[in-house]
Amino acid sequence: MNKFLARRTVPLLVGAIIFFVCLQYIVRSFQWMEIIQIIKSANLVWLLGAGALSILIFCLLRTWRWFILLKNLNIRINYIDLHLCNAASMSLTIITPFQSGEVVKVELLKRSGLIERFSGYSSFITERVIDLLVIVSIAVISLLINFDLGINKSTIIYAWVLLLLLLATGIFIIHRVSFKGKLGRFLSHLRQCTRNTSSLLLVILLTFCAWAMVVIGWQICLYSISIDLGFQKSIALMSVTTLINILSFVPGAVGVSEVGITEVLSRMGLTLASAQAGAFVLRFYSILVILVGAVHFLLWKILRNRRTTVARAETRQK
């Protein structure tokens, strides 16, 4: 029990400390009057319309990716059901530590009788590992070529190689080592999920495309307040700050994201006020993700209730 409490308490304590340190920095150091003036000039058509469209395309690409992984498991689920669950879970991804809330999509399908837990979680784990590999790879390339964060380049390369070695070890264990019981059953699903090389390469390509849409979404938000970074710098900004946010222990990376984005934008040559305003505009993009996810969740509930009503009516007629 003490070990269980420690495992829960330590991350919460670390997250709370990081949050309050960042919050104190934001309150004391941000140039609020200048930030407000910059945000007031935002182009709402770009911020709301184009921003929401980029989120929708991001969700559609990730749903296509999930559809392929489930197909490898011989599971066929209506694309609309997958998309609604996937997009709905995005809102929880934003507000949970390590972006763990996305797992809700598996539970939604399981409760609807559309998927088994082992199949759902094996596809989910595969998605998250590929996400991590893609984001880290983009961040490493950005730090080595496009952007200097003050970190020794050898350290960056060693960390990347270590990640690749861990990934290779994991793949070896999954495909070469046999286990019994629930673990063995779960690994069997993972093997089946990743056995087709061509479909796995397509999944990786879709992952790159999906994260490219996030970059475009961030570009759109920054452009709405007249900040034009260009695609390469936007890639560096997105990948580096996303990694910082994931590792922060803070739900939604509240405070951490604002400080991290401000630091990166400042190093890219923006004035401090513009960098801080950019951080808040990108926070609004996160809120937009939550709103889009909430709309999809409502549509999912309406669809499931309608299908349940139709099924009951057909049962009564029989």
CSV table of C-alpha atoms in Angstrom, one decimal:
chain,number,residue,atom,x,y,z
A,1,MET,CA,0.0,0.0,0.0
A,2,ASN,CA,2.8,2.4,0.9
A,3,LYS,CA,4.5,1.7,-2.4
A,4,PHE,CA,1.3,2.3,-4.3
A,5,LEU,CA,0.7,5.6,-2.5
A,6,ALA,CA,4.3,6.6,-3.2
A,7,ARG,CA,3.9,5.9,-6.9
A,8,ARG,CA,0.8,8.1,-7.0
A,9,THR,CA,2.1,10.8,-4.6
A,10,VAL,CA,5.5,11.5,-6.1
A,11,PRO,CA,4.3,12.4,-9.7
A,12,LEU,CA,1.5,14.5,-8.2
A,13,LEU,CA,4.0,16.3,-5.9
A,14,VAL,CA,6.5,16.9,-8.7
A,15,GLY,CA,3.8,18.1,-11.0
A,16,ALA,CA,2.5,20.5,-8.4
A,17,ILE,CA,5.9,22.0,-7.7
A,18,ILE,CA,6.6,22.5,-11.4
A,19,PHE,CA,3.1,24.0,-11.9
A,20,PHE,CA,3.5,26.5,-9.1
A,21,VAL,CA,7.0,27.5,-10.1
A,22,CYS,CA,5.9,28.2,-13.7
A,23,LEU,CA,2.7,30.0,-12.5
A,24,GLN,CA,4.8,32.3,-10.3
A,25,TYR,CA,7.1,33.0,-13.2
A,26,ILE,CA,4.2,33.8,-15.5
A,27,VAL,CA,2.4,36.1,-13.0
A,28,ARG,CA,5.6,38.0,-12.2
A,29,SER,CA,7.5,38.1,-15.5
A,30,PHE,CA,4.9,38.2,-18.4
A,31,GLN,CA,4.2,41.6,-20.0
A,32,TRP,CA,0.5,41.5,-19.6
A,33,MET,CA,-0.5,44.9,-21.2
A,34,GLU,CA,1.5,44.2,-24.3
A,35,ILE,CA,0.2,40.6,-24.5
A,36,ILE,CA,-3.4,41.8,-24.3
A,37,GLN,CA,-2.9,44.3,-27.0
A,38,ILE,CA,-1.3,41.7,-29.3
A,39,ILE,CA,-4.1,39.2,-28.7
A,40,LYS,CA,-6.8,41.8,-29.3
A,41,SER,CA,-5.5,42.1,-32.9
A,42,ALA,CA,-5.9,38.4,-33.6
A,43,ASN,CA,-7.6,37.4,-36.8
A,44,LEU,CA,-10.5,35.2,-35.5
A,45,VAL,CA,-11.2,33.6,-38.9
A,46,TRP,CA,-7.7,32.2,-38.9
A,47,LEU,CA,-7.7,31.4,-35.2
A,48,LEU,CA,-11.1,29.7,-35.0
A,49,GLY,CA,-11.9,28.5,-38.5
A,50,ALA,CA,-8.6,27.4,-39.9
A,51,GLY,CA,-7.5,26.2,-36.4
A,52,ALA,CA,-10.5,24.0,-36.0
A,53,LEU,CA,-10.1,22.6,-39.5
A,54,SER,CA,-6.5,21.6,-38.8
A,55,ILE,CA,-7.6,19.8,-35.7
A,56,LEU,CA,-10.3,17.9,-37.6
A,57,ILE,CA,-7.9,16.8,-40.3
A,58,PHE,CA,-5.4,15.7,-37.5
A,59,CYS,CA,-8.2,13.5,-36.0
A,60,LEU,CA,-9.2,12.1,-39.4
A,61,LEU,CA,-5.5,11.0,-40.1
A,62,ARG,CA,-5.2,9.4,-36.7
A,63,THR,CA,-8.4,7.6,-37.1
A,64,TRP,CA,-7.2,6.2,-40.4
A,65,ARG,CA,-4.1,5.0,-38.6
A,66,TRP,CA,-6.1,3.3,-35.9
A,67,PHE,CA,-8.4,1.7,-38.5
A,68,ILE,CA,-5.3,0.1,-40.2
A,69,LEU,CA,-3.9,-1.2,-36.9
A,70,LEU,CA,-7.3,-2.7,-36.0
A,71,LYS,CA,-7.5,-4.2,-39.4
A,72,ASN,CA,-4.2,-6.0,-38.7
A,73,LEU,CA,-6.1,-7.6,-35.7
A,74,ASN,CA,-8.9,-8.7,-38.0
A,75,ILE,CA,-11.2,-6.1,-36.4
A,76,ARG,CA,-13.6,-4.2,-38.6
A,77,ILE,CA,-15.3,-1.2,-37.0
A,78,ASN,CA,-17.2,1.6,-38.8
A,79,TYR,CA,-14.9,4.5,-39.6
A,80,ILE,CA,-17.4,7.0,-38.2
A,81,ASP,CA,-17.5,5.2,-34.8
A,82,LEU,CA,-13.7,5.1,-34.8
A,83,HIS,CA,-13.4,8.8,-35.7
A,84,LEU,CA,-16.0,10.0,-33.1
A,85,CYS,CA,-14.3,8.0,-30.3
A,86,ASN,CA,-10.8,9.0,-31.4
A,87,ALA,CA,-11.7,12.7,-31.7
A,88,ALA,CA,-13.6,12.7,-28.4
A,89,SER,CA,-10.5,11.2,-26.6
A,90,MET,CA,-8.4,14.1,-27.9
A,91,SER,CA,-10.0,16.5,-25.4
A,92,LEU,CA,-8.8,14.2,-22.5
A,93,THR,CA,-5.4,13.9,-24.0
A,94,ILE,CA,-4.9,17.6,-23.6
A,95,ILE,CA,-5.8,17.7,-19.9
A,96,THR,CA,-4.2,14.5,-18.5
A,97,PRO,CA,-0.5,13.9,-17.5
A,98,PHE,CA,1.6,12.2,-20.2
A,99,GLN,CA,-1.4,12.7,-22.6
A,100,SER,CA,-2.8,9.4,-21.1
A,101,GLY,CA,-6.4,10.4,-21.5
A,102,GLU,CA,-6.5,9.1,-25.1
A,103,VAL,CA,-7.0,5.6,-23.7
A,104,VAL,CA,-10.6,6.5,-23.1
A,105,LYS,CA,-11.3,5.8,-26.8
A,106,VAL,CA,-10.6,2.1,-26.1
A,107,GLU,CA,-13.0,2.0,-23.2
A,108,LEU,CA,-15.8,3.8,-25.2
A,109,LEU,CA,-15.6,1.1,-27.9
A,110,LYS,CA,-15.3,-1.7,-25.3
A,111,ARG,CA,-18.5,-0.5,-23.5
A,112,SER,CA,-20.3,-0.5,-26.8
A,113,GLY,CA,-19.3,-4.1,-27.5
A,114,LEU,CA,-17.2,-3.1,-30.5
A,115,ILE,CA,-13.8,-4.2,-29.3
A,116,GLU,CA,-12.0,-6.4,-26.7
A,117,ARG,CA,-9.7,-4.8,-24.1
A,118,PHE,CA,-6.6,-6.7,-25.3
A,119,SER,CA,-7.1,-5.7,-28.9
A,120,GLY,CA,-7.9,-2.1,-28.0
A,121,TYR,CA,-4.9,-1.6,-25.7
A,122,SER,CA,-2.4,-3.4,-28.1
A,123,SER,CA,-3.4,-1.0,-30.9
A,124,PHE,CA,-3.3,2.0,-28.5
A,125,ILE,CA,0.2,1.0,-27.2
A,126,THR,CA,1.4,0.7,-30.8
A,127,GLU,CA,0.0,4.1,-31.6
A,128,ARG,CA,1.7,5.8,-28.6
A,129,VAL,CA,5.1,4.2,-29.3
A,130,ILE,CA,5.0,5.4,-32.9
A,131,ASP,CA,3.9,8.8,-31.7
A,132,LEU,CA,6.9,9.0,-29.4
A,133,LEU,CA,9.3,7.8,-32.0
A,134,VAL,CA,8.0,10.3,-34.5
A,135,ILE,CA,8.0,13.3,-32.1
A,136,VAL,CA,11.4,12.5,-30.7
A,137,SER,CA,12.8,12.1,-34.2
A,138,ILE,CA,11.4,15.4,-35.4
A,139,ALA,CA,12.7,17.1,-32.3
A,140,VAL,CA,16.2,15.6,-32.7
A,141,ILE,CA,16.4,16.6,-36.3
A,142,SER,CA,15.1,20.1,-35.5
A,143,LEU,CA,17.7,20.6,-32.7
A,144,LEU,CA,20.5,19.3,-34.8
A,145,ILE,CA,19.7,21.3,-38.0
A,146,ASN,CA,17.2,24.1,-37.5
A,147,PHE,CA,17.3,25.3,-33.9
A,148,ASP,CA,19.8,25.6,-31.0
A,149,LEU,CA,18.4,25.2,-27.5
A,150,GLY,CA,21.8,25.2,-25.9
A,151,ILE,CA,21.9,21.4,-25.5
A,152,ASN,CA,25.1,19.6,-26.5
A,153,LYS,CA,24.4,17.9,-29.8
A,154,SER,CA,26.3,14.7,-28.8
A,155,THR,CA,23.9,14.4,-25.9
A,156,ILE,CA,20.9,14.7,-28.2
A,157,ILE,CA,22.3,12.0,-30.6
A,158,TYR,CA,23.1,9.6,-27.7
A,159,ALA,CA,19.6,10.1,-26.3
A,160,TRP,CA,18.0,9.4,-29.7
A,161,VAL,CA,20.2,6.3,-30.2
A,162,LEU,CA,19.2,5.0,-26.7
A,163,LEU,CA,15.6,5.4,-27.6
A,164,LEU,CA,16.0,3.5,-30.8
A,165,LEU,CA,17.9,0.7,-28.9
A,166,LEU,CA,15.1,0.5,-26.4
A,167,LEU,CA,12.6,0.3,-29.2
A,168,ALA,CA,14.5,-2.4,-30.9
A,169,THR,CA,14.8,-4.4,-27.7
A,170,GLY,CA,11.0,-4.1,-27.2
A,171,ILE,CA,10.3,-5.3,-30.7
A,172,PHE,CA,12.7,-8.3,-30.2
A,173,ILE,CA,10.9,-9.2,-26.9
A,174,ILE,CA,7.5,-8.9,-28.5
A,175,HIS,CA,8.3,-11.1,-31.5
A,176,ARG,CA,10.9,-13.5,-30.1
A,177,VAL,CA,10.1,-14.1,-26.4
A,178,SER,CA,7.0,-16.1,-25.3
A,179,PHE,CA,5.1,-15.5,-22.1
A,180,LYS,CA,2.1,-17.2,-20.5
A,181,GLY,CA,-1.1,-15.9,-19.1
A,182,LYS,CA,-2.5,-12.4,-19.8
A,183,LEU,CA,0.9,-10.9,-20.7
A,184,GLY,CA,1.4,-13.6,-23.3
A,185,ARG,CA,-2.1,-12.9,-24.7
A,186,PHE,CA,-1.4,-9.2,-24.8
A,187,LEU,CA,2.0,-9.6,-26.6
A,188,SER,CA,0.3,-11.9,-29.1
A,189,HIS,CA,-2.1,-9.0,-30.0
A,190,LEU,CA,0.9,-6.7,-30.3
A,191,ARG,CA,2.7,-9.1,-32.6
A,192,GLN,CA,-0.4,-9.4,-34.8
A,193,CYS,CA,-0.9,-5.6,-34.7
A,194,THR,CA,2.6,-4.9,-36.1
A,195,ARG,CA,3.2,-8.0,-38.2
A,196,ASN,CA,2.4,-6.4,-41.6
A,197,THR,CA,5.4,-4.3,-42.7
A,198,SER,CA,3.7,-2.4,-45.4
A,199,SER,CA,0.7,-1.4,-43.2
A,200,LEU,CA,3.1,-0.4,-40.4
A,201,LEU,CA,5.0,1.9,-42.7
A,202,LEU,CA,1.7,3.4,-43.8
A,203,VAL,CA,0.9,3.9,-40.1
A,204,ILE,CA,4.2,5.7,-39.5
A,205,LEU,CA,3.6,7.9,-42.6
A,206,LEU,CA,0.1,8.8,-41.4
A,207,THR,CA,1.7,9.7,-38.0
A,208,PHE,CA,4.1,12.1,-39.6
A,209,CYS,CA,1.3,13.6,-41.6
A,210,ALA,CA,-0.9,14.0,-38.5
A,211,TRP,CA,1.8,15.8,-36.6
A,212,ALA,CA,2.5,18.0,-39.7
A,213,MET,CA,-1.1,19.1,-39.4
A,214,VAL,CA,-0.4,20.1,-35.8
A,215,VAL,CA,2.5,22.2,-37.0
A,216,ILE,CA,0.2,23.8,-39.6
A,217,GLY,CA,-2.4,24.4,-36.8
A,218,TRP,CA,0.2,26.1,-34.7
A,219,GLN,CA,1.4,28.2,-37.6
A,220,ILE,CA,-2.2,29.3,-38.3
A,221,CYS,CA,-2.6,30.4,-34.6
A,222,LEU,CA,0.6,32.3,-34.6
A,223,TYR,CA,-0.1,33.9,-38.0
A,224,SER,CA,-3.5,35.1,-36.6
A,225,ILE,CA,-1.4,37.5,-34.4
A,226,SER,CA,1.1,38.3,-37.2
A,227,ILE,CA,3.8,35.9,-36.1
A,228,ASP,CA,5.2,34.1,-39.2
A,229,LEU,CA,7.7,31.5,-38.2
A,230,GLY,CA,7.9,29.5,-41.3
A,231,PHE,CA,7.4,25.7,-41.4
A,232,GLN,CA,10.8,24.6,-40.3
A,233,LYS,CA,10.8,26.7,-37.2
A,234,SER,CA,7.2,25.7,-36.5
A,235,ILE,CA,8.3,22.1,-36.6
A,236,ALA,CA,11.0,22.7,-34.1
A,237,LEU,CA,8.6,24.7,-31.8
A,238,MET,CA,5.9,22.0,-31.9
A,239,SER,CA,8.2,19.0,-31.4
A,240,VAL,CA,10.4,20.4,-28.6
A,241,THR,CA,7.5,21.9,-26.6
A,242,THR,CA,5.3,18.8,-27.0
A,243,LEU,CA,8.1,16.7,-25.5
A,244,ILE,CA,8.5,19.1,-22.6
A,245,ASN,CA,4.7,19.1,-22.1
A,246,ILE,CA,4.5,15.3,-22.1
A,247,LEU,CA,7.3,15.0,-19.5
A,248,SER,CA,6.1,17.7,-17.2
A,249,PHE,CA,3.8,15.7,-14.9
A,250,VAL,CA,1.4,18.6,-15.1
A,251,PRO,CA,-2.1,18.0,-16.5
A,252,GLY,CA,-2.5,19.9,-19.7
A,253,ALA,CA,1.1,21.2,-19.1
A,254,VAL,CA,-0.6,24.4,-17.7
A,255,GLY,CA,2.1,26.9,-17.1
A,256,VAL,CA,4.8,24.6,-18.4
A,257,SER,CA,3.6,25.0,-22.0
A,258,GLU,CA,3.5,28.8,-21.7
A,259,VAL,CA,7.0,29.1,-20.2
A,260,GLY,CA,8.4,26.6,-22.7
A,261,ILE,CA,6.9,28.1,-25.8
A,262,THR,CA,7.9,31.6,-24.7
A,263,GLU,CA,11.5,30.5,-24.2
A,264,VAL,CA,11.7,28.7,-27.6
A,265,LEU,CA,10.0,31.7,-29.5
A,266,SER,CA,12.4,34.1,-27.8
A,267,ARG,CA,15.4,32.1,-28.9
A,268,MET,CA,13.9,32.2,-32.4
A,269,GLY,CA,14.3,36.0,-32.4
A,270,LEU,CA,10.8,37.2,-31.3
A,271,THR,CA,10.4,40.0,-28.8
A,272,LEU,CA,9.5,38.9,-25.3
A,273,ALA,CA,5.9,40.3,-25.5
A,274,SER,CA,5.3,38.6,-28.9
A,275,ALA,CA,6.7,35.3,-27.6
A,276,GLN,CA,4.4,35.4,-24.6
A,277,ALA,CA,1.4,36.3,-26.6
A,278,GLY,CA,2.2,33.4,-29.0
A,279,ALA,CA,2.3,31.1,-26.0
A,280,PHE,CA,-1.2,32.2,-24.9
A,281,VAL,CA,-2.6,31.9,-28.5
A,282,LEU,CA,-1.3,28.3,-28.6
A,283,ARG,CA,-3.0,27.7,-25.3
A,284,PHE,CA,-6.2,28.7,-27.0
A,285,TYR,CA,-5.4,26.1,-29.7
A,286,SER,CA,-5.4,23.5,-26.9
A,287,ILE,CA,-8.8,24.8,-25.7
A,288,LEU,CA,-10.0,24.5,-29.3
A,289,VAL,CA,-8.9,20.8,-29.3
A,290,ILE,CA,-11.0,20.2,-26.1
A,291,LEU,CA,-14.0,21.9,-27.7
A,292,VAL,CA,-13.7,19.9,-30.9
A,293,GLY,CA,-13.3,16.7,-28.8
A,294,ALA,CA,-16.4,17.6,-26.7
A,295,VAL,CA,-18.5,18.1,-29.8
A,296,HIS,CA,-17.4,14.7,-31.1
A,297,PHE,CA,-18.2,13.1,-27.8
A,298,LEU,CA,-21.8,14.5,-27.9
A,299,LEU,CA,-22.2,13.2,-31.5
A,300,TRP,CA,-21.0,9.8,-30.3
A,301,LYS,CA,-23.5,9.7,-27.5
A,302,ILE,CA,-26.3,10.8,-29.8
A,303,LEU,CA,-25.3,8.1,-32.4
A,304,ARG,CA,-25.1,5.3,-29.8
A,305,ASN,CA,-28.5,6.3,-28.2
A,306,ARG,CA,-30.2,6.4,-31.6
A,307,ARG,CA,-28.8,3.0,-32.4
A,308,THR,CA,-29.9,1.6,-29.1
A,309,THR,CA,-33.4,3.0,-29.6
A,310,VAL,CA,-33.6,1.4,-33.1
A,311,ALA,CA,-32.4,-1.9,-31.8
A,312,ARG,CA,-35.0,-2.0,-29.0
A,313,ALA,CA,-37.7,-1.1,-31.5
A,314,GLU,CA,-36.7,-3.9,-33.8
A,315,THR,CA,-36.6,-6.4,-30.8
A,316,ARG,CA,-40.1,-5.4,-29.8
A,317,GLN,CA,-41.4,-6.0,-33.3
A,318,LYS,CA,-40.0,-9.5,-33.3
